[in-house]
Short mmCIF file of C-alpha atoms and ligand atoms in Angstrom, two decimals:
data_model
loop_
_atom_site.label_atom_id
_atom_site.label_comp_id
_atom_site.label_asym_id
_atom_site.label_seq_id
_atom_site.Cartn_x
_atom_site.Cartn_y
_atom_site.Cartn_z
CA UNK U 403 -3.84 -53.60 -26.60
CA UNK U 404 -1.85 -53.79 -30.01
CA UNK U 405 1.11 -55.90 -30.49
CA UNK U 406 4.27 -54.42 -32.20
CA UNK U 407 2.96 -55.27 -35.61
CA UNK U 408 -0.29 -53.97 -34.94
CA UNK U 409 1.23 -51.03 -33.55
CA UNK U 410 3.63 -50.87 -36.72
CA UNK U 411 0.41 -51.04 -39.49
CA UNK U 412 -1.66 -48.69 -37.11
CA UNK U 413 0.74 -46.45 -37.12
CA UNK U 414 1.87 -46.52 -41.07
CA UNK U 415 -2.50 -45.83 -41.81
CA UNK U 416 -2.51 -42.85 -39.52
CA UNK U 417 0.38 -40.96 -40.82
CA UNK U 418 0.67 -42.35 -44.33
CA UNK U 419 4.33 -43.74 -43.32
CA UNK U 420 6.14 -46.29 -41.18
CA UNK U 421 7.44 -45.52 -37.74
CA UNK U 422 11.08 -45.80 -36.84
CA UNK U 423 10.92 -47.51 -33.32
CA UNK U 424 8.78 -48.31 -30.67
CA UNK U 425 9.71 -48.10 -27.06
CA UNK U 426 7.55 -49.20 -23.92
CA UNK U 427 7.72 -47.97 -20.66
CA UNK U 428 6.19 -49.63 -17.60
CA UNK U 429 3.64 -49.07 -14.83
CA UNK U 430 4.66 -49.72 -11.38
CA UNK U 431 3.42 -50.86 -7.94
CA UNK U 432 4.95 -49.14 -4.62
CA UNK U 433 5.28 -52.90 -2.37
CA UNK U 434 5.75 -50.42 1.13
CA UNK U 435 7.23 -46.86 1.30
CA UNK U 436 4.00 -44.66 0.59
CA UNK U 437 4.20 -40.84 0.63
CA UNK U 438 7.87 -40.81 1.67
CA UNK U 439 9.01 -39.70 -2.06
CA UNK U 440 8.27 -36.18 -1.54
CA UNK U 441 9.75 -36.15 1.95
CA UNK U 442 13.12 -37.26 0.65
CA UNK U 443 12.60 -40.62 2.21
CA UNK U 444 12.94 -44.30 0.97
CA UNK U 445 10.08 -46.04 -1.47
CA UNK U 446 10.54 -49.89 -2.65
CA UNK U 447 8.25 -50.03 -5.93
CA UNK U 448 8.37 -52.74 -8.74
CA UNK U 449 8.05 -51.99 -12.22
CA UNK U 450 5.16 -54.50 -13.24
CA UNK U 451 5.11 -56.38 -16.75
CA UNK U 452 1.97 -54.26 -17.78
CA UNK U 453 3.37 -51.22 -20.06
CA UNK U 454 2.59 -48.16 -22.34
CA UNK U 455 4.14 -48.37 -25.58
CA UNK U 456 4.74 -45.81 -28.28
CA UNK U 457 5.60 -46.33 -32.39
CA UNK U 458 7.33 -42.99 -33.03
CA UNK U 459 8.42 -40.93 -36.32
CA UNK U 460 10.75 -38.16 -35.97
CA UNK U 461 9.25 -35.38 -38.67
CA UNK U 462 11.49 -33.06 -40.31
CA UNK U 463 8.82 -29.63 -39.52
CA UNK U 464 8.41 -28.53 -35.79
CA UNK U 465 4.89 -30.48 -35.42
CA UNK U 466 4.05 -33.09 -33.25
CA UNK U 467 0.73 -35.35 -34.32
CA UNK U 468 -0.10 -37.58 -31.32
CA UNK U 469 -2.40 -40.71 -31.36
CA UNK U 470 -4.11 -42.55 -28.87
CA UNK U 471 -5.57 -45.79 -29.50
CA UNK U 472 -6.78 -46.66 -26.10
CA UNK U 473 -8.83 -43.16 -26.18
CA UNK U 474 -9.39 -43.54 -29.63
CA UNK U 475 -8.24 -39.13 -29.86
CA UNK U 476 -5.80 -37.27 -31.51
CA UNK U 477 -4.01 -34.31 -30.88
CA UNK U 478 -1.20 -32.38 -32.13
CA UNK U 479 0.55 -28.99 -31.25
CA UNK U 480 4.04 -27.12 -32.73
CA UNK U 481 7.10 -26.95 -30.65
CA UNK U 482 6.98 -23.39 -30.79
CA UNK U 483 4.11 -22.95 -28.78
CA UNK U 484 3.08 -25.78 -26.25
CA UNK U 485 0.24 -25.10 -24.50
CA UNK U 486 -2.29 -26.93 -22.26
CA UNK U 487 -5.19 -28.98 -23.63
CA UNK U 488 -8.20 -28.97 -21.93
CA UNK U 489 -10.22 -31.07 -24.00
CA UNK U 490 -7.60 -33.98 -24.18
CA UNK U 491 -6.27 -34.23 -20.84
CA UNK U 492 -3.98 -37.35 -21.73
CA UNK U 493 -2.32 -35.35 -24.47
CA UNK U 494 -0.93 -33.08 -21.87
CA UNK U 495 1.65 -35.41 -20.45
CA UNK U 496 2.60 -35.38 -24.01
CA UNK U 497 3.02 -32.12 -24.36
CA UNK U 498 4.82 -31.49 -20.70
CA UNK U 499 7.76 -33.69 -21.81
CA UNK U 500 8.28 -31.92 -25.09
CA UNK U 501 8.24 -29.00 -22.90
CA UNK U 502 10.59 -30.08 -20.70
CA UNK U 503 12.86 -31.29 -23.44
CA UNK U 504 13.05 -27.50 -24.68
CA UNK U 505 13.12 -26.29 -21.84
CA UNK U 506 16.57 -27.91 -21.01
CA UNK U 507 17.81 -26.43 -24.13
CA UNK U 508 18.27 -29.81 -26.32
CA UNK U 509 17.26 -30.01 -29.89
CA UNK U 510 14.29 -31.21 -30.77
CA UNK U 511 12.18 -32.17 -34.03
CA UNK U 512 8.44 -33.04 -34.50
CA UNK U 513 7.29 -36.13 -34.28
CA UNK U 514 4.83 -38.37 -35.27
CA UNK U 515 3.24 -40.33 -31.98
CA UNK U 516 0.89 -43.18 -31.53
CA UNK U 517 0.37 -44.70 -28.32
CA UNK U 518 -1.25 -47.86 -26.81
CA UNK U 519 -1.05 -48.89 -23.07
CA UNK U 520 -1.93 -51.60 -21.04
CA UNK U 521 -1.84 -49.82 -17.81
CA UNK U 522 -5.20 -49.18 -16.11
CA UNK U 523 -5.77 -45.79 -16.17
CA UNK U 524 -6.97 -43.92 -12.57
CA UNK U 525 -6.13 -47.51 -10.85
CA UNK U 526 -2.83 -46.08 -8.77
CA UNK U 527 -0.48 -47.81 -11.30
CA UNK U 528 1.06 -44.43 -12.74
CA UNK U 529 -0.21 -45.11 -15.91
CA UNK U 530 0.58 -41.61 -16.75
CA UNK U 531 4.49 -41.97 -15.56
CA UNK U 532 4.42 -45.00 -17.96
CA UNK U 533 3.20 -42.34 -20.60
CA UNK U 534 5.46 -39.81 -19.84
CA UNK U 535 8.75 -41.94 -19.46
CA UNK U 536 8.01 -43.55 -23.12
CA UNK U 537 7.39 -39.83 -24.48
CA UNK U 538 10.33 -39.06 -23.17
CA UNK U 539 12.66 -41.87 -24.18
CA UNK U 540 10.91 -42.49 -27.70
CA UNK U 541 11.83 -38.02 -28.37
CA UNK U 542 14.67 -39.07 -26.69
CA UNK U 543 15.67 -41.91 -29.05
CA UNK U 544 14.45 -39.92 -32.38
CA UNK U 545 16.60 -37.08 -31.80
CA UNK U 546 19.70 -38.98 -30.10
CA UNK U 547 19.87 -37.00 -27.12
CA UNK U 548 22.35 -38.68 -24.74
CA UNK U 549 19.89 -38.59 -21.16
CA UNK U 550 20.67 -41.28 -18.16
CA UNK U 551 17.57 -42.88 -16.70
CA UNK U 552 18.03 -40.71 -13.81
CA UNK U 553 17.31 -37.94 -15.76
CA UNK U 554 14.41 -39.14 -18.15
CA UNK U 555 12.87 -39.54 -14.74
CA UNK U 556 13.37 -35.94 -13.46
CA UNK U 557 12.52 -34.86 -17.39
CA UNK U 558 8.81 -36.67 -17.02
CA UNK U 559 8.24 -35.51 -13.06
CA UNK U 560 8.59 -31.86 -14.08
CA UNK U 561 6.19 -32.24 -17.05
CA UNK U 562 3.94 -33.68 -14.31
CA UNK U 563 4.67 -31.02 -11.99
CA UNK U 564 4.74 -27.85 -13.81
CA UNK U 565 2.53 -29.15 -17.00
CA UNK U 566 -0.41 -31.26 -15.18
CA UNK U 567 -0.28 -30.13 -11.94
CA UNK U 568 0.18 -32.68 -9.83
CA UNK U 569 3.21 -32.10 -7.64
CA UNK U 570 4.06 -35.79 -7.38
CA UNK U 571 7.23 -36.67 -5.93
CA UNK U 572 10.13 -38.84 -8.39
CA UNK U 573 9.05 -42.61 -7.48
CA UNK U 574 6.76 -43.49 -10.65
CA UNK U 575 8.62 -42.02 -13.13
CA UNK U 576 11.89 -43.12 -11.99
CA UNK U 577 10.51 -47.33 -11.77
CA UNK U 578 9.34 -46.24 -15.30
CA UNK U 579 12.90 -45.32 -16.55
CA UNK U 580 14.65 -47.78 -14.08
CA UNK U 581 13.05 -50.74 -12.86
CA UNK U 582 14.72 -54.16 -12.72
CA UNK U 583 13.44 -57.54 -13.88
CA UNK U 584 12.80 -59.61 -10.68
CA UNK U 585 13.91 -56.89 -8.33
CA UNK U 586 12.25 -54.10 -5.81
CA UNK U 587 14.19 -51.00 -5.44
CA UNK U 588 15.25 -49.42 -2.64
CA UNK U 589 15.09 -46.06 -3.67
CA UNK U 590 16.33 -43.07 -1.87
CA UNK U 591 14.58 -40.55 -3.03
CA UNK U 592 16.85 -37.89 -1.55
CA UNK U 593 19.47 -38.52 -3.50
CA UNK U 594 18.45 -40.99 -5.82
CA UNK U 595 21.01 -43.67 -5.56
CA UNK U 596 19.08 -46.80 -5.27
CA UNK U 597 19.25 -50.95 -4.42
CA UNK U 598 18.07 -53.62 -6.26
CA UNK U 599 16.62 -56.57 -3.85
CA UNK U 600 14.83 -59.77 -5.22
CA UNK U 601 11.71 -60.59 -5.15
CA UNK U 602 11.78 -63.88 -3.75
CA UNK U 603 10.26 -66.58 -6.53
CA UNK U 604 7.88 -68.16 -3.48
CA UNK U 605 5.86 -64.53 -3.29
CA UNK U 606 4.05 -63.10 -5.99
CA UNK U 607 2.69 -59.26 -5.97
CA UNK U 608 -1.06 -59.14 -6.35
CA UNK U 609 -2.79 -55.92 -7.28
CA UNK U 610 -6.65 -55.39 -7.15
CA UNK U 611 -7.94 -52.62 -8.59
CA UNK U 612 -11.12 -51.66 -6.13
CA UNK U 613 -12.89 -49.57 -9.18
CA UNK U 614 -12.91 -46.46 -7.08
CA UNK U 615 -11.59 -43.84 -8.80
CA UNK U 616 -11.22 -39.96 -6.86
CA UNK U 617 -11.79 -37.16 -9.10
CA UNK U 618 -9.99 -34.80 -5.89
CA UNK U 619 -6.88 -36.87 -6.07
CA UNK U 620 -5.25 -34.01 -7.11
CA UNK U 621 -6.05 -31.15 -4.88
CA UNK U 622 -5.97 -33.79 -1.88
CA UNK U 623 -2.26 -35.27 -3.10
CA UNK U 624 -1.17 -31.66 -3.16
CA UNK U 625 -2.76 -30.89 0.09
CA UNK U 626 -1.05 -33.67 2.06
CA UNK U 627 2.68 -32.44 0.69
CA UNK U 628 1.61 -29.41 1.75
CA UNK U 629 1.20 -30.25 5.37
CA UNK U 630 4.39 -32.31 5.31
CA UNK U 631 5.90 -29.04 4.19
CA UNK U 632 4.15 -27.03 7.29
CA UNK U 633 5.09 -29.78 9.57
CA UNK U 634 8.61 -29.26 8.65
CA UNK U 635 8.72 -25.76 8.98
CA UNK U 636 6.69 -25.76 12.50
CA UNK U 637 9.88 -28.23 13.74
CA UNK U 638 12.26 -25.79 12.99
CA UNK U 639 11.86 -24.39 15.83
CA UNK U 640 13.06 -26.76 17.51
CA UNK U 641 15.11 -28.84 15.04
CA UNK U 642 16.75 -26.11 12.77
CA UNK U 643 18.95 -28.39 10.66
CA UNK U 644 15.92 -30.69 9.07
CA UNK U 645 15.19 -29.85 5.62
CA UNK U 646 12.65 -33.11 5.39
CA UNK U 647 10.53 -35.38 7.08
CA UNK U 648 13.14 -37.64 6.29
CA UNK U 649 15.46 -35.81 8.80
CA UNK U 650 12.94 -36.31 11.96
CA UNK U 651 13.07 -39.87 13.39
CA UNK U 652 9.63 -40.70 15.48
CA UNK U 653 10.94 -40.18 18.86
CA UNK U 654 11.85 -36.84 17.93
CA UNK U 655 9.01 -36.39 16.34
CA UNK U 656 6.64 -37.37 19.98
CA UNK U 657 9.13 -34.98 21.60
CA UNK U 658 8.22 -31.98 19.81
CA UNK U 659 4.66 -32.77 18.82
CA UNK U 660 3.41 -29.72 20.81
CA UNK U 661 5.19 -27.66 18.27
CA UNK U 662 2.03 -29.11 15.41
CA UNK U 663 -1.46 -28.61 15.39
CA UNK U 664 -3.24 -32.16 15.82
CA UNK U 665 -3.97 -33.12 11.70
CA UNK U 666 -0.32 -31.95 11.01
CA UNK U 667 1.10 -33.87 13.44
CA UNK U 668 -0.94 -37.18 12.23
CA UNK U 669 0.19 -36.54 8.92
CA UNK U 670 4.19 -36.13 9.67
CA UNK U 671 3.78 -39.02 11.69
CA UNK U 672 2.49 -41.71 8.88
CA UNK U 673 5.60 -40.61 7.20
CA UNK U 674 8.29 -40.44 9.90
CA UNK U 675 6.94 -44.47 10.89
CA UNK U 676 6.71 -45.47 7.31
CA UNK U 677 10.12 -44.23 6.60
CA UNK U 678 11.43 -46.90 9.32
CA UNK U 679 9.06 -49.60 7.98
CA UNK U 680 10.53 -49.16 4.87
CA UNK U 681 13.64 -49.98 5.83
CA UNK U 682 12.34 -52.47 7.56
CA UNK U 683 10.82 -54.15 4.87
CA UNK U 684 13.93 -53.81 2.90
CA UNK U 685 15.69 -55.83 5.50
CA UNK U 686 13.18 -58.56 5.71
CA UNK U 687 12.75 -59.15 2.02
CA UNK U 688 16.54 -59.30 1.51
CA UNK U 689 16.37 -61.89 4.44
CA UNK U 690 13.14 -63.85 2.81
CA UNK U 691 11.87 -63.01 5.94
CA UNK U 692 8.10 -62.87 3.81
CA UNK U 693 5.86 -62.96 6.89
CA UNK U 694 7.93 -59.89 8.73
CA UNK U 695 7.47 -58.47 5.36
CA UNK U 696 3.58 -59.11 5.46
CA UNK U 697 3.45 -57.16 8.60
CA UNK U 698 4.86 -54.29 7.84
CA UNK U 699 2.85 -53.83 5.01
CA UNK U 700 0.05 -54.17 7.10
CA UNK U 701 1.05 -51.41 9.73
CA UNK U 702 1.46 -49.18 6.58
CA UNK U 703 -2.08 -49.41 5.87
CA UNK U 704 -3.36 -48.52 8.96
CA UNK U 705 -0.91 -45.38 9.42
CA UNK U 706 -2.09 -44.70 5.61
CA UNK U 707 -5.64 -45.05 7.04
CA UNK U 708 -5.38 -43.37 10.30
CA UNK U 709 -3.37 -40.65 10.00
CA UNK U 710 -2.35 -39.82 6.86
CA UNK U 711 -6.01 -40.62 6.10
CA UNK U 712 -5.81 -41.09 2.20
CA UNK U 713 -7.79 -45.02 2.51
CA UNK U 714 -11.42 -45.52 1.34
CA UNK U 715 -13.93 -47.68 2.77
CA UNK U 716 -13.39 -49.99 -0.52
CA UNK U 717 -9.62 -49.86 -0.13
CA UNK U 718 -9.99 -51.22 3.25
CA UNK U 719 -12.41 -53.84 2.75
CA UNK U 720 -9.97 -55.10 0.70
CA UNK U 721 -7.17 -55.37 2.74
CA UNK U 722 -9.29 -56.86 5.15
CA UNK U 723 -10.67 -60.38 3.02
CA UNK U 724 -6.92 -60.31 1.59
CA UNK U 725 -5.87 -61.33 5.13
CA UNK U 726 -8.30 -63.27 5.77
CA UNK U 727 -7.41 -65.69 2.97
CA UNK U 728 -4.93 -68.30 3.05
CA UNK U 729 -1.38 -67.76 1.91
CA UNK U 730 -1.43 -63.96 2.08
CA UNK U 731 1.62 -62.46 4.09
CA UNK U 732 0.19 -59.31 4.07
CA UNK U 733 -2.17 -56.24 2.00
CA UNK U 734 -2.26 -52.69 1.62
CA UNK U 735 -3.47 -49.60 -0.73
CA UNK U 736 -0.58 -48.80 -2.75
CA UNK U 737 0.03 -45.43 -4.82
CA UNK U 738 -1.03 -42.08 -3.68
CA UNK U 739 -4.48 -43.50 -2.53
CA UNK U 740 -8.04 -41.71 -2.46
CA UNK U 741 -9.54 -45.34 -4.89
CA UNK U 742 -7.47 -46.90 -6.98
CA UNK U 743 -5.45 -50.35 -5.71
CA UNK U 744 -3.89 -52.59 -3.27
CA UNK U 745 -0.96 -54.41 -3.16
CA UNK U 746 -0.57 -57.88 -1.52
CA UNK U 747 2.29 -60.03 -0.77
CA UNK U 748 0.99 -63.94 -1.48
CA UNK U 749 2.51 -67.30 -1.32
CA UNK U 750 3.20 -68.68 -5.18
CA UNK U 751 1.07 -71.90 -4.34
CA UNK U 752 -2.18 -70.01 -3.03
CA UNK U 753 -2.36 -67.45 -5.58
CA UNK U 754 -4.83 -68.20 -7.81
CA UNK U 755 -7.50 -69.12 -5.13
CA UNK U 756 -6.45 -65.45 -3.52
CA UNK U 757 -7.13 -63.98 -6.78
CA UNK U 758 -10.72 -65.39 -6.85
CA UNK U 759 -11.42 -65.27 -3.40
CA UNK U 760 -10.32 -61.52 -2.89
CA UNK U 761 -12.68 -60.28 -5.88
CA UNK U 762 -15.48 -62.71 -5.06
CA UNK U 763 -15.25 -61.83 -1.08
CA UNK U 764 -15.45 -58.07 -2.58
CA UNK U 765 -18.71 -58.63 -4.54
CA UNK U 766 -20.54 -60.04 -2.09
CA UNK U 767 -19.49 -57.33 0.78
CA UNK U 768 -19.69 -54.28 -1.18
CA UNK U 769 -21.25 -55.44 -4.36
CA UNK U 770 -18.60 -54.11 -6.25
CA UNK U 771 -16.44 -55.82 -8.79
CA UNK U 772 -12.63 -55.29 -8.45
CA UNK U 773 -10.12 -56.54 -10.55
CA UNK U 774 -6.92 -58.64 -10.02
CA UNK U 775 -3.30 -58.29 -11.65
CA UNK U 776 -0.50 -60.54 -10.90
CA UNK U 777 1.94 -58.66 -11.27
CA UNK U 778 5.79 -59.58 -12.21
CA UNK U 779 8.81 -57.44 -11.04
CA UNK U 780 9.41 -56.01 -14.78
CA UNK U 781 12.22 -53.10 -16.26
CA UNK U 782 11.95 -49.90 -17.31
CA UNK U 783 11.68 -48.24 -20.21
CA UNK U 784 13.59 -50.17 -23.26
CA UNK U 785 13.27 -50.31 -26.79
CA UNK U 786 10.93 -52.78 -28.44
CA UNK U 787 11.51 -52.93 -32.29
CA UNK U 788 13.17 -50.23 -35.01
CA UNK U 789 12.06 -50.60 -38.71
C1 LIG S 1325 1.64 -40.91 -6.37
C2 LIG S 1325 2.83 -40.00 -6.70
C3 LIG S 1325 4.13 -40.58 -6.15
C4 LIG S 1325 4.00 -40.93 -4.66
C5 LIG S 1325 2.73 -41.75 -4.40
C6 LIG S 1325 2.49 -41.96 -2.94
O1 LIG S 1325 1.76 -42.12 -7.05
O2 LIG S 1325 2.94 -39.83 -8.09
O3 LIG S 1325 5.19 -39.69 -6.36
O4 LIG S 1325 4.04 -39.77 -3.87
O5 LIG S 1325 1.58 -41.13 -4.96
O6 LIG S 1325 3.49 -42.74 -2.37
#
């Protein structure tokens, strides 16, 4: 990854003159709360000190040139006419937001774009929030358009939603715009009013990527909200005034499951639970309560596993030598699932034998490498450097 300087030169070779700013916006890891985001439930994500930054021109024509030095591709398209790339799929984030931006009727000018990001693609760290959150506040920025967080958030979820195709719900993007330094948010994402909570300095957030990546995570995300939708409209019957998952607690939920075909049911009920647990967790890591903490992050896995059945075989051999190994309150997959990461809680003194124990207890079960980040509790989006 470029520094700013780097970024700065890069930038001036590519399009012949210097860039005005460069923003960076971060990935983040969900710590418990998974699936709940498009249910109008809670989530409680970090933003992680790992982030995609962009060196950004405004242009006085209606053309935006885009550059990507971690795919080494180009791109560029005219405001008038945005439509989908095929043949660079990263570009179309890109692309959404300046949608997006027009399509909220605020003024926009070209642009001249190059981006760098140390975010792991495909390994459940929204690396492509990160991308579309910078977009957004770099156009943002060029063309002094006066947007709160909250809304920079919403801006880069639609561009997701309507431009990609992913109907995601608002967590990643809105840790991208919002997240605090040494915090978790509580994050309803009904409403979106939100709570910072420390992270307690004696418990560091460990990721491992398990290398698995799901081509279907797509069509299988989509599929999942789409039960949660059925199960919603099968309570009804019964429940009339619920308008989310977030509106059935799990006794009522047992009460009516004859109402829901068996999958259905499993699936409303990983997210009814985790709901709870996430308030839960909330509690305990206000109350540095670490090891209540640990456990709840542990039931989450095996709801995410058993019923809303989004885990791989990788994913849970993971969680598995995580606790197993000294110092480790508790492990999960984190993100939407289907390969990518977990997420483990870990005592500050044991960390660094975790790290190598976790990816050398993966190699020898699965023969796989995996790959560990340490992750801090970072902000969002900001403003790096102007020139
Ligand atoms: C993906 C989505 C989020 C959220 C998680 C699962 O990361 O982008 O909105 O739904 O999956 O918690």
């Amino acid at each position: 990854m470029l520094d700013v300087h780097q970024l700065h030169d890069a930038f001036a070779a590519r399009f012949g003159a210097p860039p005005q700013l460069v923003v960076r916006a971060p990935g983040r890891v969900n710590l418990i709360g998974e699936h709940t985001d498009y249910n109008e439930g809670f989530v409680l994500p970090i933003a992680i000190d790992r982030a995609t930054f962009i060196a950004a021109r405004a242009r006085l024509d209606r053309t935006v040139r885009v550059y990507s030095v971690q795919f080494s591709a180009d791109d560029a398209f005219s405001l008038d006419q945005i439509e989908r790339n095929p043949h660079q799929p990263w570009s179309n984030y890109v692309r959404g937001v300046a949608k997006g931006i027009l399509a909220r009727d605020l003024p926009l000018a070209g642009a001249d774009l190059l981006i760098d990001s140390e975010v792991p693609p495909g390994a459940g760290l929204s690396s492509s929030a990160a991308l579309e959150v910078a977009v957004a506040y770099a156009l943002q920025l060029l063309n002094r358009l006066d947007l709160l967080g909250e809304e920079l958030a919403l801006l880069a979820q639609g561009a997701e939603q309507s431009f990609v195709g992913m109907q995601c719900g608002i967590m990643d993007q809105f840790m991208a715009a919002l997240g605090r330094a040494g915090h978790a948010l509580l994050l309803d994402c009904r409403d979106l009013s939100y709570r910072p909570i420390p992270v307690s300095p004696q418990a560091r957030v460990v990721v491992c990527d398990s290398g698995v990546r799901h081509s279907l995570v797509g069509s299988e995300y989509n599929e999942r909200r789409a039960a949660c939708e059925e199960a919603v409209r099968l309570l009804r019957a019964r429940l009339p005034r619920i308008a989310a998952l977030r509106d059935v607690a799990p006794a009522q939920l047992e009460a009516n499951a004859d109402l829901l075909p068996l999958v259905i049911l499993r699936r409303a009920r990983h997210v009814v639970t985790e709901i709870e647990r996430t308030l839960a967790a909330a509690a305990a890591l206000e109350h540095g309560d670490l090891p209540r903490f640990g456990a709840l992050m542990d039931a989450s896995h095996a709801s995410l596993r058993d019923d809303y059945q989004v885990s791989t075989p990788e994913l849970d051999t993971l969680v598995e030598i995580a606790r197993s190994l000294p110092g480790c309150y508790g492990s999960r997959l984190t993100g939407g699932g289907f390969g990518g990461s977990t997420v483990s809680l870990v005592a500050e003194g044991s960390v660094e034998r975790f790290a190598a124990d976790l990816v050398a207890g993966y190699h020898k079960r699965l023969g796989r490498e995996a790959h560990v980040l340490i992750c801090t509790p970072s902000e969002g989006a900001r403003l790096v450097a102007t020139f």
